[in-house]
mmCIF file of C-alpha atoms in Angstrom:
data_model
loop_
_atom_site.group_PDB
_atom_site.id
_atom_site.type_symbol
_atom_site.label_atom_id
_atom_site.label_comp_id
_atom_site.label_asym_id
_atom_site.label_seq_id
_atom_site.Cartn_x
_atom_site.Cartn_y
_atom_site.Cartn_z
ATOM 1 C CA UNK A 1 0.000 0.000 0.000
ATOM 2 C CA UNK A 2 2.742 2.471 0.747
ATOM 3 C CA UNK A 3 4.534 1.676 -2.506
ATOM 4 C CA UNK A 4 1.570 2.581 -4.274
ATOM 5 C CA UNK A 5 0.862 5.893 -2.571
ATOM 6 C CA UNK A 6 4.318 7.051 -3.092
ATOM 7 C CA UNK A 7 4.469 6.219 -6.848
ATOM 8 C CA UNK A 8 1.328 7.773 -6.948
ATOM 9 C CA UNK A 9 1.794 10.563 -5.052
ATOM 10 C CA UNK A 10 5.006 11.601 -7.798
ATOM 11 C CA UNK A 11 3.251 10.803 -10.716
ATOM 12 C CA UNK A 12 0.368 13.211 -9.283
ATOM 13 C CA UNK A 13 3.010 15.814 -8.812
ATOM 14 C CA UNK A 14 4.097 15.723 -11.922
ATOM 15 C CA UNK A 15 1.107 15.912 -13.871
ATOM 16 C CA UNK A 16 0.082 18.811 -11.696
ATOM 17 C CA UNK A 17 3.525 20.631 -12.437
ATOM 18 C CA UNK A 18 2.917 19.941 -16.408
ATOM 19 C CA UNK A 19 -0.653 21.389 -15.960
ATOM 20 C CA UNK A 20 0.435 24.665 -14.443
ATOM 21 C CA UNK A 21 3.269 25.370 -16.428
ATOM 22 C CA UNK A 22 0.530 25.153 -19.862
ATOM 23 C CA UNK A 23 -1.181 27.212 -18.130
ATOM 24 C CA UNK A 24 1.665 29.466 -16.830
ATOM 25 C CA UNK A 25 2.683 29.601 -20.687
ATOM 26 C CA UNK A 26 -0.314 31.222 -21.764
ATOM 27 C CA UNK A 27 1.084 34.437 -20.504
ATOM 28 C CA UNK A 28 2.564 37.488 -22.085
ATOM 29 C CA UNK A 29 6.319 37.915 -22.499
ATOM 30 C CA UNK A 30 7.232 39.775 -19.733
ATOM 31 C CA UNK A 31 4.884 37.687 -16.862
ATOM 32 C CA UNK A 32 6.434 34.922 -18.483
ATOM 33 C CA UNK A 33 9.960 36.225 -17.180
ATOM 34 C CA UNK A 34 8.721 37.212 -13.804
ATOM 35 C CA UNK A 35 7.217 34.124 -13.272
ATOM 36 C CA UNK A 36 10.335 32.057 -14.517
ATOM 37 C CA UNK A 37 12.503 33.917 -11.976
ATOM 38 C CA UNK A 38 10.518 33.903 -9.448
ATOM 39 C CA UNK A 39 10.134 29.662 -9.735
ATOM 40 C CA UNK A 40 14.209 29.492 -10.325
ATOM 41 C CA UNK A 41 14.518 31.180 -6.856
ATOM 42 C CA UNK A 42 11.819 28.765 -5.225
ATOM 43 C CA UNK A 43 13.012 25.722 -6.588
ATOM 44 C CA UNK A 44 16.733 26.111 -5.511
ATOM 45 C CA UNK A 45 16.110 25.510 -1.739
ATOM 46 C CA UNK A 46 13.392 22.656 -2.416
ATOM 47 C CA UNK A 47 16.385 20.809 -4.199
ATOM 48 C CA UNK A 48 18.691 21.722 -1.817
ATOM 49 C CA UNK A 49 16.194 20.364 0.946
ATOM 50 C CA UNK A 50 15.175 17.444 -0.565
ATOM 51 C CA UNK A 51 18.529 16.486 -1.724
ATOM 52 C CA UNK A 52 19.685 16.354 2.219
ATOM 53 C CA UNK A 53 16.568 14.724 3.362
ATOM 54 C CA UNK A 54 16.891 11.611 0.813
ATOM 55 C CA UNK A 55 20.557 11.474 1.617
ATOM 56 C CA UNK A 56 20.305 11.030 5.606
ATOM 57 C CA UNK A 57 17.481 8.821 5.254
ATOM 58 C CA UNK A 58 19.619 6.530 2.866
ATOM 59 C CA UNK A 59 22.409 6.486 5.691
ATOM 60 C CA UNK A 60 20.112 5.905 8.560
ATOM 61 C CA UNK A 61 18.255 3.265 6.638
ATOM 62 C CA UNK A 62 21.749 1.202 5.164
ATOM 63 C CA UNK A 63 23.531 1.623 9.018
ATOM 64 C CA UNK A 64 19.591 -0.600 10.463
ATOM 65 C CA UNK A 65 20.450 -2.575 7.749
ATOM 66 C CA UNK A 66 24.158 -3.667 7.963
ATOM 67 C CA UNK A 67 23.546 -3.782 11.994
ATOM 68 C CA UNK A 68 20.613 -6.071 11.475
ATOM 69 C CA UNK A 69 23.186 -8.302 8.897
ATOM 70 C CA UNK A 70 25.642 -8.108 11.165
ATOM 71 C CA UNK A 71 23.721 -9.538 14.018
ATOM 72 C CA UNK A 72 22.284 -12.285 12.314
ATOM 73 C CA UNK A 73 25.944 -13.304 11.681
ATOM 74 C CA UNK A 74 27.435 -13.187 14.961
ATOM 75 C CA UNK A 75 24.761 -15.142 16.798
ATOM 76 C CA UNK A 76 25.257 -17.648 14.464
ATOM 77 C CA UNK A 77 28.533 -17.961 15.331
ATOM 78 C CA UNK A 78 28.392 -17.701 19.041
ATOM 79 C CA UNK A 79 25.492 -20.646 18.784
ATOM 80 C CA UNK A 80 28.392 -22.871 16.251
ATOM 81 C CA UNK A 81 30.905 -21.425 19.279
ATOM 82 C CA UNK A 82 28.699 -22.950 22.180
ATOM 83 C CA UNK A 83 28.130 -26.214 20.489
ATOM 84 C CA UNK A 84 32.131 -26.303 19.923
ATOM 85 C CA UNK A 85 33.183 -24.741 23.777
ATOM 86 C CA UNK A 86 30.825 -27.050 25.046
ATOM 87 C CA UNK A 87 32.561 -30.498 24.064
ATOM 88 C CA UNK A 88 35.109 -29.519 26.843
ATOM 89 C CA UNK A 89 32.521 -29.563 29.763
ATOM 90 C CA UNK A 90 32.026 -32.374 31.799
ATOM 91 C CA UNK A 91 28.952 -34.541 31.373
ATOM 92 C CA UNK A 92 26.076 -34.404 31.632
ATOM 93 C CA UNK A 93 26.258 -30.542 30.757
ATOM 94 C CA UNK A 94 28.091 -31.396 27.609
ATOM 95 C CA UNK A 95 25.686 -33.310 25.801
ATOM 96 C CA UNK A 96 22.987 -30.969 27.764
ATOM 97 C CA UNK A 97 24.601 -27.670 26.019
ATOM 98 C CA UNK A 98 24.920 -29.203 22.878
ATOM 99 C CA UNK A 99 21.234 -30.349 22.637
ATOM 100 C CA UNK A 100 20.259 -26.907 23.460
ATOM 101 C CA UNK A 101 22.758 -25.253 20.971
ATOM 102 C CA UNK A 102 20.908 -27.015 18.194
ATOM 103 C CA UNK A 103 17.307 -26.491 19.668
ATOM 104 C CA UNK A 104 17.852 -23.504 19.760
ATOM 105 C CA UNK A 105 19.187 -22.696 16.490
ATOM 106 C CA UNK A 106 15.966 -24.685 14.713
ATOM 107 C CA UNK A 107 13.815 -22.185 16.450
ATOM 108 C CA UNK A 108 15.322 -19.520 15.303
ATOM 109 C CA UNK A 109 14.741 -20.638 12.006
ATOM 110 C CA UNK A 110 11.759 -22.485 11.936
ATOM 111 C CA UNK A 111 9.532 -20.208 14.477
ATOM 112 C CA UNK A 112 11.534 -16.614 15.368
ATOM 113 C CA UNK A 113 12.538 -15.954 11.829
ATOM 114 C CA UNK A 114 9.299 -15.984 9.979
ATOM 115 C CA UNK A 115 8.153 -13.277 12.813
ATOM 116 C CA UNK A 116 10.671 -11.151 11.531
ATOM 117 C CA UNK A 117 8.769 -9.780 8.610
ATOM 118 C CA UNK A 118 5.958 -8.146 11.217
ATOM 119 C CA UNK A 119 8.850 -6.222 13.236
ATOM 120 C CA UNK A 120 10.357 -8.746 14.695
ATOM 121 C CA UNK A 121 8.776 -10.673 17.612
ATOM 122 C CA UNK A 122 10.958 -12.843 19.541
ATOM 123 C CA UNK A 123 10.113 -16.682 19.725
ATOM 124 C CA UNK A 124 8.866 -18.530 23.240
ATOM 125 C CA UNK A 125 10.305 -21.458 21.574
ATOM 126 C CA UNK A 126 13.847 -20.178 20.893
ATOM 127 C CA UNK A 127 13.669 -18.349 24.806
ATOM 128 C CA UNK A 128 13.478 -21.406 26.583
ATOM 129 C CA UNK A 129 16.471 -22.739 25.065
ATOM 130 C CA UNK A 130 18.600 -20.020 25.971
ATOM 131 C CA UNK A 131 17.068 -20.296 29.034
ATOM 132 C CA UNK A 132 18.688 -23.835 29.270
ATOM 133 C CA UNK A 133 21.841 -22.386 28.697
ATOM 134 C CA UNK A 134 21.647 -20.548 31.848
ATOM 135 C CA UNK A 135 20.238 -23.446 34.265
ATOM 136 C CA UNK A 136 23.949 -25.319 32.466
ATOM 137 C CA UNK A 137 25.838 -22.095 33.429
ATOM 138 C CA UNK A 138 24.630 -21.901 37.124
ATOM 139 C CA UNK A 139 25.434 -25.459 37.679
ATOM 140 C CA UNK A 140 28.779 -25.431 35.717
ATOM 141 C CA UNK A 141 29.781 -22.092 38.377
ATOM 142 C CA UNK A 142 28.777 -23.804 41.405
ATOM 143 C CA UNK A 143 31.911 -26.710 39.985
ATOM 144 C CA UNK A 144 34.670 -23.649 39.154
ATOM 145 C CA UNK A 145 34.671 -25.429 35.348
ATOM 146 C CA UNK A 146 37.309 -23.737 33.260
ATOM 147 C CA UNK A 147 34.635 -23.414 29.865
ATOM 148 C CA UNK A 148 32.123 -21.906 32.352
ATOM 149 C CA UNK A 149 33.535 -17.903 31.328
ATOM 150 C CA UNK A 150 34.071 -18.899 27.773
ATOM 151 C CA UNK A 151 30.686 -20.472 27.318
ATOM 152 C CA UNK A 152 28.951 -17.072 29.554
ATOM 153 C CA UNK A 153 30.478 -14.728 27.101
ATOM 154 C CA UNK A 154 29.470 -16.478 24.040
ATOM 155 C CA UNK A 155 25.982 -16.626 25.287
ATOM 156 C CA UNK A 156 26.072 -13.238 26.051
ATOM 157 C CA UNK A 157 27.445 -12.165 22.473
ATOM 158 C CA UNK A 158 24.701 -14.370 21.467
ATOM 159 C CA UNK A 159 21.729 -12.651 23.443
ATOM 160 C CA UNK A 160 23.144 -9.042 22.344
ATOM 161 C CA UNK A 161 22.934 -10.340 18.562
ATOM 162 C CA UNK A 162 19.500 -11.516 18.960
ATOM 163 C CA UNK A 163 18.553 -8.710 20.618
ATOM 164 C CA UNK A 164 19.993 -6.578 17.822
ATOM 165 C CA UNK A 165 18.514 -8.316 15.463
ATOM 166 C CA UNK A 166 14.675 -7.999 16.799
ATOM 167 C CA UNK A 167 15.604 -4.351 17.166
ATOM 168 C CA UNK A 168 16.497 -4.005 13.746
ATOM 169 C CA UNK A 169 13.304 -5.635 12.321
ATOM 170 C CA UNK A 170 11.427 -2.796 13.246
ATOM 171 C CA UNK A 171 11.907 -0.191 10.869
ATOM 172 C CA UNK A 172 14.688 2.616 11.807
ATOM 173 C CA UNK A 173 13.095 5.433 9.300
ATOM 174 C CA UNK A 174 9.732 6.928 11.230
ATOM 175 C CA UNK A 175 6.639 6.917 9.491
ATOM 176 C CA UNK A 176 6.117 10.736 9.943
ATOM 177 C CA UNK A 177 9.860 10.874 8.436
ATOM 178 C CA UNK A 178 9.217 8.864 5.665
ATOM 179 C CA UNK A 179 6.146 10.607 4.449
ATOM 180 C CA UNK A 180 7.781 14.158 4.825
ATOM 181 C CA UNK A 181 10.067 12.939 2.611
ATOM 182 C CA UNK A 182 7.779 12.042 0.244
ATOM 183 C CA UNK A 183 6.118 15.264 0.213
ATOM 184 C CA UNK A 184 9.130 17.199 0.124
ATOM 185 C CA UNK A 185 10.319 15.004 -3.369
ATOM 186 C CA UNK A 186 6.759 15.445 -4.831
ATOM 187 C CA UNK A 187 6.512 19.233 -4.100
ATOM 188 C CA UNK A 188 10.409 19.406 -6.209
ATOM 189 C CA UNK A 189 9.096 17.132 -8.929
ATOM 190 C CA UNK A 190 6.252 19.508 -9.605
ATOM 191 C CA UNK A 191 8.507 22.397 -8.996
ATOM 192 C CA UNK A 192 10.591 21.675 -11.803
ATOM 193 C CA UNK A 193 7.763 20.703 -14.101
ATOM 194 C CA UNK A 194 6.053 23.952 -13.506
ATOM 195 C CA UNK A 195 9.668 25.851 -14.211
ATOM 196 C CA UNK A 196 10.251 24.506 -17.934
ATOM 197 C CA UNK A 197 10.967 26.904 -20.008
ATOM 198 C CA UNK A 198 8.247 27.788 -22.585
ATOM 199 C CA UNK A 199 9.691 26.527 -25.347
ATOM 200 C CA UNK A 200 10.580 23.115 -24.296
ATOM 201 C CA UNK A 201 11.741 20.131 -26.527
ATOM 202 C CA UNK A 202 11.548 16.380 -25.554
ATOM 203 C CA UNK A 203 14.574 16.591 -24.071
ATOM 204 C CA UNK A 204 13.431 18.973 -21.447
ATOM 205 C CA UNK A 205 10.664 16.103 -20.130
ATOM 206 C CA UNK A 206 12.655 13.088 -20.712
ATOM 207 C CA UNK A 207 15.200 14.344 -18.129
ATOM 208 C CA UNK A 208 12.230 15.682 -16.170
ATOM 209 C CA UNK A 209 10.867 12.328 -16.284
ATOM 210 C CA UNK A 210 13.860 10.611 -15.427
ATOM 211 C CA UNK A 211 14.341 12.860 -12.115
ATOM 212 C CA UNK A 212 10.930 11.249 -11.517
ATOM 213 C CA UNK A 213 11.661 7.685 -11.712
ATOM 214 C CA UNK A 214 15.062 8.294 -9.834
ATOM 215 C CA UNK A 215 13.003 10.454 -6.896
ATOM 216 C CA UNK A 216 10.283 7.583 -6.842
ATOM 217 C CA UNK A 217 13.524 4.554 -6.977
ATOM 218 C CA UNK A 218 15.185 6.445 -3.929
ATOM 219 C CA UNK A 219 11.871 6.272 -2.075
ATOM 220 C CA UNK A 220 11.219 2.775 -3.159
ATOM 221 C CA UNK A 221 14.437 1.904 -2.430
ATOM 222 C CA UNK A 222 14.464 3.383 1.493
ATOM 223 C CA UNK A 223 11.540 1.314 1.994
ATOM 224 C CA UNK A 224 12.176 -1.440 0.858
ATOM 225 C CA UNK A 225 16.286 -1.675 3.433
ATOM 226 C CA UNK A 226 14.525 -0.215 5.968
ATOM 227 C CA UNK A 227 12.543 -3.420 6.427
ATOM 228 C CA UNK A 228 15.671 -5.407 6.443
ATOM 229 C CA UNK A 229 13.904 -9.063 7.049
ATOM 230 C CA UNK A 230 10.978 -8.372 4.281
ATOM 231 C CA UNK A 231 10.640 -6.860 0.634
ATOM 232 C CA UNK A 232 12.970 -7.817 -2.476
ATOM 233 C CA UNK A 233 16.462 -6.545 -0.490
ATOM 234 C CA UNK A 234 16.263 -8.716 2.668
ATOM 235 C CA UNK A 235 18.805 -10.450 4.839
ATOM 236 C CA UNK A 236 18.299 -14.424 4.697
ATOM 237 C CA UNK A 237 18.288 -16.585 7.061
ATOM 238 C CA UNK A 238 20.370 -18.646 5.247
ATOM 239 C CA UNK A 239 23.596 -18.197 8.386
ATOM 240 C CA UNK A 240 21.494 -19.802 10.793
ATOM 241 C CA UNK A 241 19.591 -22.409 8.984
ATOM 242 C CA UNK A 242 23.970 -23.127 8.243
ATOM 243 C CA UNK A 243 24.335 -23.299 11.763
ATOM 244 C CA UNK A 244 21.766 -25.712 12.294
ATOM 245 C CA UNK A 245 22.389 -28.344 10.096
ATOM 246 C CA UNK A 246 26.260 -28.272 11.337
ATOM 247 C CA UNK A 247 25.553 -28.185 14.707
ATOM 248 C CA UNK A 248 22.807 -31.192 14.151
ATOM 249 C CA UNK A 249 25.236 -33.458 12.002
ATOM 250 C CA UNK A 250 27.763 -33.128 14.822
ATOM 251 C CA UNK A 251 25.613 -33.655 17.392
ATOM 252 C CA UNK A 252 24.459 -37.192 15.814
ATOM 253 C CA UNK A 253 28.556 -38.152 15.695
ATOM 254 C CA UNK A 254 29.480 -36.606 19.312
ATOM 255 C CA UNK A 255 26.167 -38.180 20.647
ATOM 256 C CA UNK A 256 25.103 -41.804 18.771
ATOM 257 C CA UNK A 257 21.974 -42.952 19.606
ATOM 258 C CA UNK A 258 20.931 -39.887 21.710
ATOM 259 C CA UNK A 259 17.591 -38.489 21.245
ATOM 260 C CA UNK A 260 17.180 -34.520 20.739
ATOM 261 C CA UNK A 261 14.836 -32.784 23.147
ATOM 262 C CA UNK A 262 13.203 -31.290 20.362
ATOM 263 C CA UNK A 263 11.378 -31.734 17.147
ATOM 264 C CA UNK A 264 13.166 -30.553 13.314
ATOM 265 C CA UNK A 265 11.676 -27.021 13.976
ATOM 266 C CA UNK A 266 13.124 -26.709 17.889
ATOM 267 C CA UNK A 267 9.736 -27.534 19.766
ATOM 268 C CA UNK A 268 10.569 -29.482 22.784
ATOM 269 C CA UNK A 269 9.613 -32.458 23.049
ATOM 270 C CA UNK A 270 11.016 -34.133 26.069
#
């Protein structure tokens, strides 16, 4: 719906520009003149303005975006770097970390990540897992085990990356923002149609067009990072889905013949 306003909303500012400038032309000579000079000096600070409004939007809008790629990296990791820390704690925490490590990462995938496209929810499913990690943690303190800091800092790399990444599914650019900008791009595209010159050759609304489509792009294209788990530019999941099938095939080889406390999509089941 908001894709179609805003295309809408330039190609209704342009048509309105083209309109008033036939009209405009209609004029004598000399109004003709006044009225050219007094558009030149109007439409110099509505470029400048909307020029510097497009521009810090991109840059808020890309930074959401590479933190929200950059999170779902790193908690991958840490969750591969928990499985892989935990192989030197004693039993049973071992095999007890290890089984939560790849929980874990199928609920991510399977339940957490889906929510991601309506602002990023976070998953009872994938909570109670890290919630196992802790209840390990506690007991491996109370022991003085030497993976006990090791494993606590991964897990808390891991909680500030998922945290990150919820955070980032919401979008970064403010509605009232967004549609400001909108306005602000409109009211230059039908400044500049209104200021062609009288006599005007195809040239004149070709490039006038093309300021259009590139106006109406830039919008489209803010949009569309600024939702960074939804729309045609979106980070995968494809880094943890990765994660869990490693994690998985080594826990079959550390662990044969144990049973997984949890179902292909990380729903416990025991």
């Amino acid at each position: 719906m908001t894709t179609l306003v805003t295309i809408a909303a330039m190609a209704v500012a342009l048509a309105v520009g083209l309109i008033a400038n036939r009209v405009r032309s209609r004029r004598t000579a000399d109004e003709q003149e006044d009225a050219e000079a007094s558009v030149s000096d109007l439409i110099s600070p509505l470029e400048t303005l909307a020029v510097l409004l497009v521009a810090f939007v991109i840059v808020v809008a890309a930074e959401s975006f590479g933190a929200a790629g950059a999170a779902v990296a790193t908690e991958a990791r840490r969750v591969d770097q928990l499985y892989e820390v935990a192989d030197y704690a004693p039993e049973p925490h071992r095999q007890r970390l290890q089984a939560a490590s790849v929980c874990y990462s199928r609920a991510i995938q399977a339940h957490e990540w889906p929510a991601m496209e309506n602002g990023g929810e976070s998953s009872l499913r994938a909570s109670q897992w890290s919630t196992e990690f802790r209840r390990s943690f506690k007991e491996l303190a109370h022991q003085d085990d030497a993976t006990f800091d090791v494993l606590v800092q991964a897990d808390d790399e891991r909680s500030t990356a998922r945290h990150t990444r919820l955070g980032e599914a919401t979008p970064a650019i403010p509605t009232v923002v967004y549609w400001f900008m909108v306005v602000s791009l409109a009211a230059t595209v039908g400044a500049f149609a209104f200021g062609l010159p009288r006599k005007r050759g195809p040239a004149h609304l070709l490039l006038l067009s093309t300021l259009a489509v590139l106006f109406t792009g830039s919008l489209l294209l803010i949009q569309d990072i600024d939702r960074p788990f939804d729309g045609q530019i979106r980070i995968t999941g494809d880094a943890m889905r990765g994660t869990a099938e490693d994690v998985s095939e080594d826990f079959a080889e550390d662990h044969p013949g144990a049973v997984l406390p949890c179902d292909e999509g990380g729903t416990r089941t025991t």
